[in-house]
CSV table of C-alpha atoms in Angstrom, one decimal:
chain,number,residue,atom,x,y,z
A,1,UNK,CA,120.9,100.7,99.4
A,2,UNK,CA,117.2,101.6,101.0
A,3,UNK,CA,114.3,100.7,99.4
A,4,UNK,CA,112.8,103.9,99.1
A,5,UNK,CA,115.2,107.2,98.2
A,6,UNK,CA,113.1,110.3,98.8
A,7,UNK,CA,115.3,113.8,99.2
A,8,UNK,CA,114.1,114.9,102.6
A,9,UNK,CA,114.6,118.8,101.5
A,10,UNK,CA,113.7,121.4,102.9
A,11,UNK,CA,112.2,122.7,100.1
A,12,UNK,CA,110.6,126.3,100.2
A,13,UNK,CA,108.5,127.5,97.5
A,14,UNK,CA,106.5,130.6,96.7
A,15,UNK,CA,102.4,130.6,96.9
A,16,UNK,CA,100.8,129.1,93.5
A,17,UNK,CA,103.7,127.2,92.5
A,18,UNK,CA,103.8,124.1,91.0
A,19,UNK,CA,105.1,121.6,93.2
A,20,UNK,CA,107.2,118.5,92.4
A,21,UNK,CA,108.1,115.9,94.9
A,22,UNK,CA,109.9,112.7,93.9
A,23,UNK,CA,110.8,109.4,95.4
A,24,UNK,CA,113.0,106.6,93.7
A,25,UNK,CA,113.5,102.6,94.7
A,26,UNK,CA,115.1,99.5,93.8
A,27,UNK,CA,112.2,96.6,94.4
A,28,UNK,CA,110.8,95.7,90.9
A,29,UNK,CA,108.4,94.4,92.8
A,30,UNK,CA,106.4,97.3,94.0
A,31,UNK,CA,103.1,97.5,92.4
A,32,UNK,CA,100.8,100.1,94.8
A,33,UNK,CA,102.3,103.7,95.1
A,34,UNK,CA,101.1,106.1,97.7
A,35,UNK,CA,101.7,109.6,99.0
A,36,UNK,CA,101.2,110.8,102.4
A,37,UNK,CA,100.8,113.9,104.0
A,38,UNK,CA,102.1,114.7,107.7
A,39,UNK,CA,101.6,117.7,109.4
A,40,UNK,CA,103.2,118.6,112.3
A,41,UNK,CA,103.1,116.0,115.2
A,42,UNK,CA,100.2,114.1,113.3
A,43,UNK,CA,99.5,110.9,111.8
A,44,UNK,CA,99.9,110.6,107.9
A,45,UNK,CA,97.1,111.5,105.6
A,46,UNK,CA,96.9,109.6,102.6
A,47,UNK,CA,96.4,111.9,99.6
A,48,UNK,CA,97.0,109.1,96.8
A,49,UNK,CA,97.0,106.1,95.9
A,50,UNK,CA,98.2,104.4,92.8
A,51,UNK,CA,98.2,101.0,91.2
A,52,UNK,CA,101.3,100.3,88.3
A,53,UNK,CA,102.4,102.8,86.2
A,54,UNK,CA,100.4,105.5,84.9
A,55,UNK,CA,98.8,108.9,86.2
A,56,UNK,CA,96.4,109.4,88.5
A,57,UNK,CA,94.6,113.5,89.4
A,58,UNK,CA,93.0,114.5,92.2
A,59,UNK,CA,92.0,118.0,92.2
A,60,UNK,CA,95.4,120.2,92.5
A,61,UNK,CA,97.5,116.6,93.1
A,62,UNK,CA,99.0,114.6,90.2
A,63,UNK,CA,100.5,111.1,91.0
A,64,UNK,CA,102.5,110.1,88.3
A,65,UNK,CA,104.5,106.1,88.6
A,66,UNK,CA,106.7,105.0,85.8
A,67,UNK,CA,107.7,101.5,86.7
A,68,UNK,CA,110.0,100.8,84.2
A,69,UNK,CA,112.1,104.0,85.6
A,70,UNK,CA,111.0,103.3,89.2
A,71,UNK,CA,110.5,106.6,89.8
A,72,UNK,CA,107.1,108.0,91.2
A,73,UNK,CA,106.2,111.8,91.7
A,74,UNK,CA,103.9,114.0,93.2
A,75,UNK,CA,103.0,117.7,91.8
A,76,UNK,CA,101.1,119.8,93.4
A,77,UNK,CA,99.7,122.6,91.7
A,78,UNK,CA,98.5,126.2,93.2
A,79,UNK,CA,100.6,125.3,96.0
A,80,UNK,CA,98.8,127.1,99.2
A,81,UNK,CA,100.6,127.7,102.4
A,82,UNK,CA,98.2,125.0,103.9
A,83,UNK,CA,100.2,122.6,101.9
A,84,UNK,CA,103.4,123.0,104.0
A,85,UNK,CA,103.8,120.1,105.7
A,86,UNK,CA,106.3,116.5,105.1
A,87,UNK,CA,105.5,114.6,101.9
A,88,UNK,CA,106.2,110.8,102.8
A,89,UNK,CA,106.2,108.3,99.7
A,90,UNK,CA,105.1,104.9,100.7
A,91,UNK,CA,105.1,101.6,98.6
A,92,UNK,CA,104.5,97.7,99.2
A,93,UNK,CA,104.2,94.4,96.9
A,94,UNK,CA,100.9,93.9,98.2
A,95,UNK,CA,101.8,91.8,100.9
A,96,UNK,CA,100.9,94.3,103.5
A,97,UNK,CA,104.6,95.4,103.5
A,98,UNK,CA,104.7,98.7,102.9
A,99,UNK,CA,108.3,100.7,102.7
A,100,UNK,CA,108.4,104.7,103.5
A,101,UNK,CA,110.8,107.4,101.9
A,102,UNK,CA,112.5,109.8,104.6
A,103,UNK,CA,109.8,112.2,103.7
A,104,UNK,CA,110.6,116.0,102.1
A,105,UNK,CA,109.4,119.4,104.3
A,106,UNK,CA,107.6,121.5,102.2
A,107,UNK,CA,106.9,125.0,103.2
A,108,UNK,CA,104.8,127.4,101.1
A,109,UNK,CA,105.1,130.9,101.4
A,110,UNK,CA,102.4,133.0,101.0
B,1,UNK,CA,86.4,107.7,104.5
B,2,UNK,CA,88.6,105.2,106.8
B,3,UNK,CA,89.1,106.6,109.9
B,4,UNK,CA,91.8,104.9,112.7
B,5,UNK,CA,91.4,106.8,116.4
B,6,UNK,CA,94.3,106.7,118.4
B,7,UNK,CA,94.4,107.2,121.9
B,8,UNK,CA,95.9,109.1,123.8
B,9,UNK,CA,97.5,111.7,121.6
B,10,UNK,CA,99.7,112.9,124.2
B,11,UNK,CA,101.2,110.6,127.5
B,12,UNK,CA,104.1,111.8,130.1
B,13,UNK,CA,104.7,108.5,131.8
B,14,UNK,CA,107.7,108.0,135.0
B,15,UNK,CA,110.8,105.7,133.8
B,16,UNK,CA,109.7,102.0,134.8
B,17,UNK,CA,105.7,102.6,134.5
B,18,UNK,CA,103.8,101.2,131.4
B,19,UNK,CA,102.1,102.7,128.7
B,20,UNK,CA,98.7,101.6,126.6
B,21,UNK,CA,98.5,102.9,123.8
B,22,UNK,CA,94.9,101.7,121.5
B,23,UNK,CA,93.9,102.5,118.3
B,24,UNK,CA,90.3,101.5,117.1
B,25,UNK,CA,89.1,101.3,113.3
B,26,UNK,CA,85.5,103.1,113.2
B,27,UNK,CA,84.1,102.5,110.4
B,28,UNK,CA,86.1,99.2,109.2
B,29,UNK,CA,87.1,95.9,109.9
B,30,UNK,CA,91.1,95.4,110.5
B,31,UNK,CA,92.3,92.1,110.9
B,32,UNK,CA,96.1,93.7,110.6
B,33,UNK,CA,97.2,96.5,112.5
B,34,UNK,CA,100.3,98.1,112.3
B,35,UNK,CA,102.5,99.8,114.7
B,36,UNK,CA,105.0,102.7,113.7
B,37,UNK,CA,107.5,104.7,115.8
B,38,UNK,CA,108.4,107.8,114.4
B,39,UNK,CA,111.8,109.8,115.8
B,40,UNK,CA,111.8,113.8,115.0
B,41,UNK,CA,112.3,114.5,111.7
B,42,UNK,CA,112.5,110.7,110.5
B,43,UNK,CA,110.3,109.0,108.3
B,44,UNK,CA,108.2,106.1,109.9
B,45,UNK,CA,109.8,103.0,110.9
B,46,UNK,CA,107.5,99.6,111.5
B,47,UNK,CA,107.9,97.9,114.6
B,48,UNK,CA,105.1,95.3,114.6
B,49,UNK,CA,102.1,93.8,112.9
B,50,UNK,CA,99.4,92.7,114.8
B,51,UNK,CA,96.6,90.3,113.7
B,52,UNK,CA,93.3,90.0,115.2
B,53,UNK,CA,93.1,86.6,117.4
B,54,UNK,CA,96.8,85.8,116.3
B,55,UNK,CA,100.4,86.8,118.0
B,56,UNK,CA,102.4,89.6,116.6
B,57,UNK,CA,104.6,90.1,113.9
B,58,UNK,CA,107.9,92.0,115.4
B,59,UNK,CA,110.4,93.5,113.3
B,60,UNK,CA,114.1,92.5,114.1
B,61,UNK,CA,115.3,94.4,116.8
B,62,UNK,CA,112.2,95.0,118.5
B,63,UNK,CA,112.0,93.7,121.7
B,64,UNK,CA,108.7,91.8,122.1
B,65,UNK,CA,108.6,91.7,125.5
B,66,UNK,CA,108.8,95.2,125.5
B,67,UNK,CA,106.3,96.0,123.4
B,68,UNK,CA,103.4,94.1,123.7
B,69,UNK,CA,100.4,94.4,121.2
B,70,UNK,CA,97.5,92.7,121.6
B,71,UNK,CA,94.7,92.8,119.0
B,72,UNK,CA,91.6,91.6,120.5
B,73,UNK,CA,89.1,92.0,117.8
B,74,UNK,CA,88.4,92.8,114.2
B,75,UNK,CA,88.1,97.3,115.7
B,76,UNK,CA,90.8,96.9,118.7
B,77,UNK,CA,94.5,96.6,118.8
B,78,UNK,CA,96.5,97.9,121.5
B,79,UNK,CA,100.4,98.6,122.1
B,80,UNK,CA,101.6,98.5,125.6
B,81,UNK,CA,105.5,100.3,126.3
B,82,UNK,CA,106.5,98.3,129.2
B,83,UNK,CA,108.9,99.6,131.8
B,84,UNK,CA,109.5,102.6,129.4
B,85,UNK,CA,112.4,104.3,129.9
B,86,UNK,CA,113.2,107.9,128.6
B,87,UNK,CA,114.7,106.0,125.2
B,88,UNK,CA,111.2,104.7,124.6
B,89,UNK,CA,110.5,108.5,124.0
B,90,UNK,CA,109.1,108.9,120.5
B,91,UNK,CA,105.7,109.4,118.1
B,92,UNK,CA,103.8,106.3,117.7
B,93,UNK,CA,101.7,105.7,115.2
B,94,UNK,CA,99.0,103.1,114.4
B,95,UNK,CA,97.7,101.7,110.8
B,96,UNK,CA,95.5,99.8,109.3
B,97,UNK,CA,94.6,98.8,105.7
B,98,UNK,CA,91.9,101.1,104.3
B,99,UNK,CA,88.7,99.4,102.9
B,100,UNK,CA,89.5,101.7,99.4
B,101,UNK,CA,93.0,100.7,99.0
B,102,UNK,CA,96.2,102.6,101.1
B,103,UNK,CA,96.4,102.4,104.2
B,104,UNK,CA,94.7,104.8,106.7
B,105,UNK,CA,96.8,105.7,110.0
B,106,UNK,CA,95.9,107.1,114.0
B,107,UNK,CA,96.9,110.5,114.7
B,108,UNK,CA,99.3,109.5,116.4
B,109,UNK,CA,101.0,109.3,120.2
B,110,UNK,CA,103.6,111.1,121.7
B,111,UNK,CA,105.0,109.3,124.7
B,112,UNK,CA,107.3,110.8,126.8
B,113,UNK,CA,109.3,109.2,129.3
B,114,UNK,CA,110.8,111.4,132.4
């Protein structure tokens, strides 16, 4: 079983949808949550960053971590067609050993 | 905010030439570095830490001797693709740990081996 499950898509949605991107794992141990975004041939940008469960906003991003479910998602809302790119999930212990989902394509179609 | 530069961004080398690849924290201090590769649509896999003034921490299967990363000082670490072949082919992709938590990454090298 991987670490991180993350559905790697494609998923196409319509301009000014809500967007909800999800990643699952198995390490109990995982306490700092991240999302990434990766455009085309680029390096990841990291759009959040979460500590335990809880939610966390950031203009039109939501990070949301429920430990006891080890699920953590990402919704995006207004989605703009500058938003199409690959989501990667990312977590770590805190031992600088952080564990990437497969990443899901998101396109947005104006 | 953090900002790792990677260079170069793009690099078309001959099969059995070597490749440097640096990446330079600007506004940090990064006594860990870390080194991705990154096949087309694949999500990133880690090949090596490197720690300022120490050796490398390789990831099993990586060939060290291949890969050699060097990271000089606290702004500086470099990977160098040995006698790349056309397998060596791929994204590469530097880290380091942002001062605000998350980790901030290069943009990222596309080697190409011919």
């Amino acid at each position: 079983q991987k670490e991180v499950e993350q559905d790697p898509g494609p998923l196409s949605v319509p301009e000014g949808a809500i967007v909800s991107l999800n990643c699952t794992y198995s390490n109990s141990a995982f306490q700092y949550f991240m999302w990434y975004r990766q455009y085309s041939r680029k390096g990841p940008e990291l759009l959040m960053y979460t500590y335990s469960s809880g939610n966390k906003e950031d203009g039109r991003f939501t990070a949301q971590v429920d430990k006891s479910s080890k699920y953590i998602s990402l919704f995006i809302r207004d989605s703009q067609p500058s938003d199409s790119a690959t989501y990667l999930c990312a977590m770590e212990t805190g031992a600088n050993n952080l564990f990437f989902g497969t990443g899901t394509r998101l396109t947005v179609i104006p | 905010g953090a900002v790792v530069s990677q260079h170069p961004s793009r690099v078309i080398c001959k099969s059995g030439t070597s490749v440097k690849i640096e990446c330079r924290s600007l506004d940090f201090q990064a006594t860990t570095m870390f080194w991705y590769r990154q096949f087309p649509k694949q999500s990133l896999m880690l090949m090596a830490t490197s720690n300022e003034g120490s050796k490398a921490t390789y990831e099993q299967g990586v060939e060290k001797d291949k890969f050699l990363i060097n990271h000089a000082s606290l702004t500086l670490s470099t990977l160098t693709v040995t006698s790349a072949h056309p397998e060596d082919s791929s994204f590469y992709i530097c880290s380091g740990p942002g001062p605000g938590g998350g980790y901030t990454f290069g943009s990222g090298t596309r080697l190409t081996v011919v």
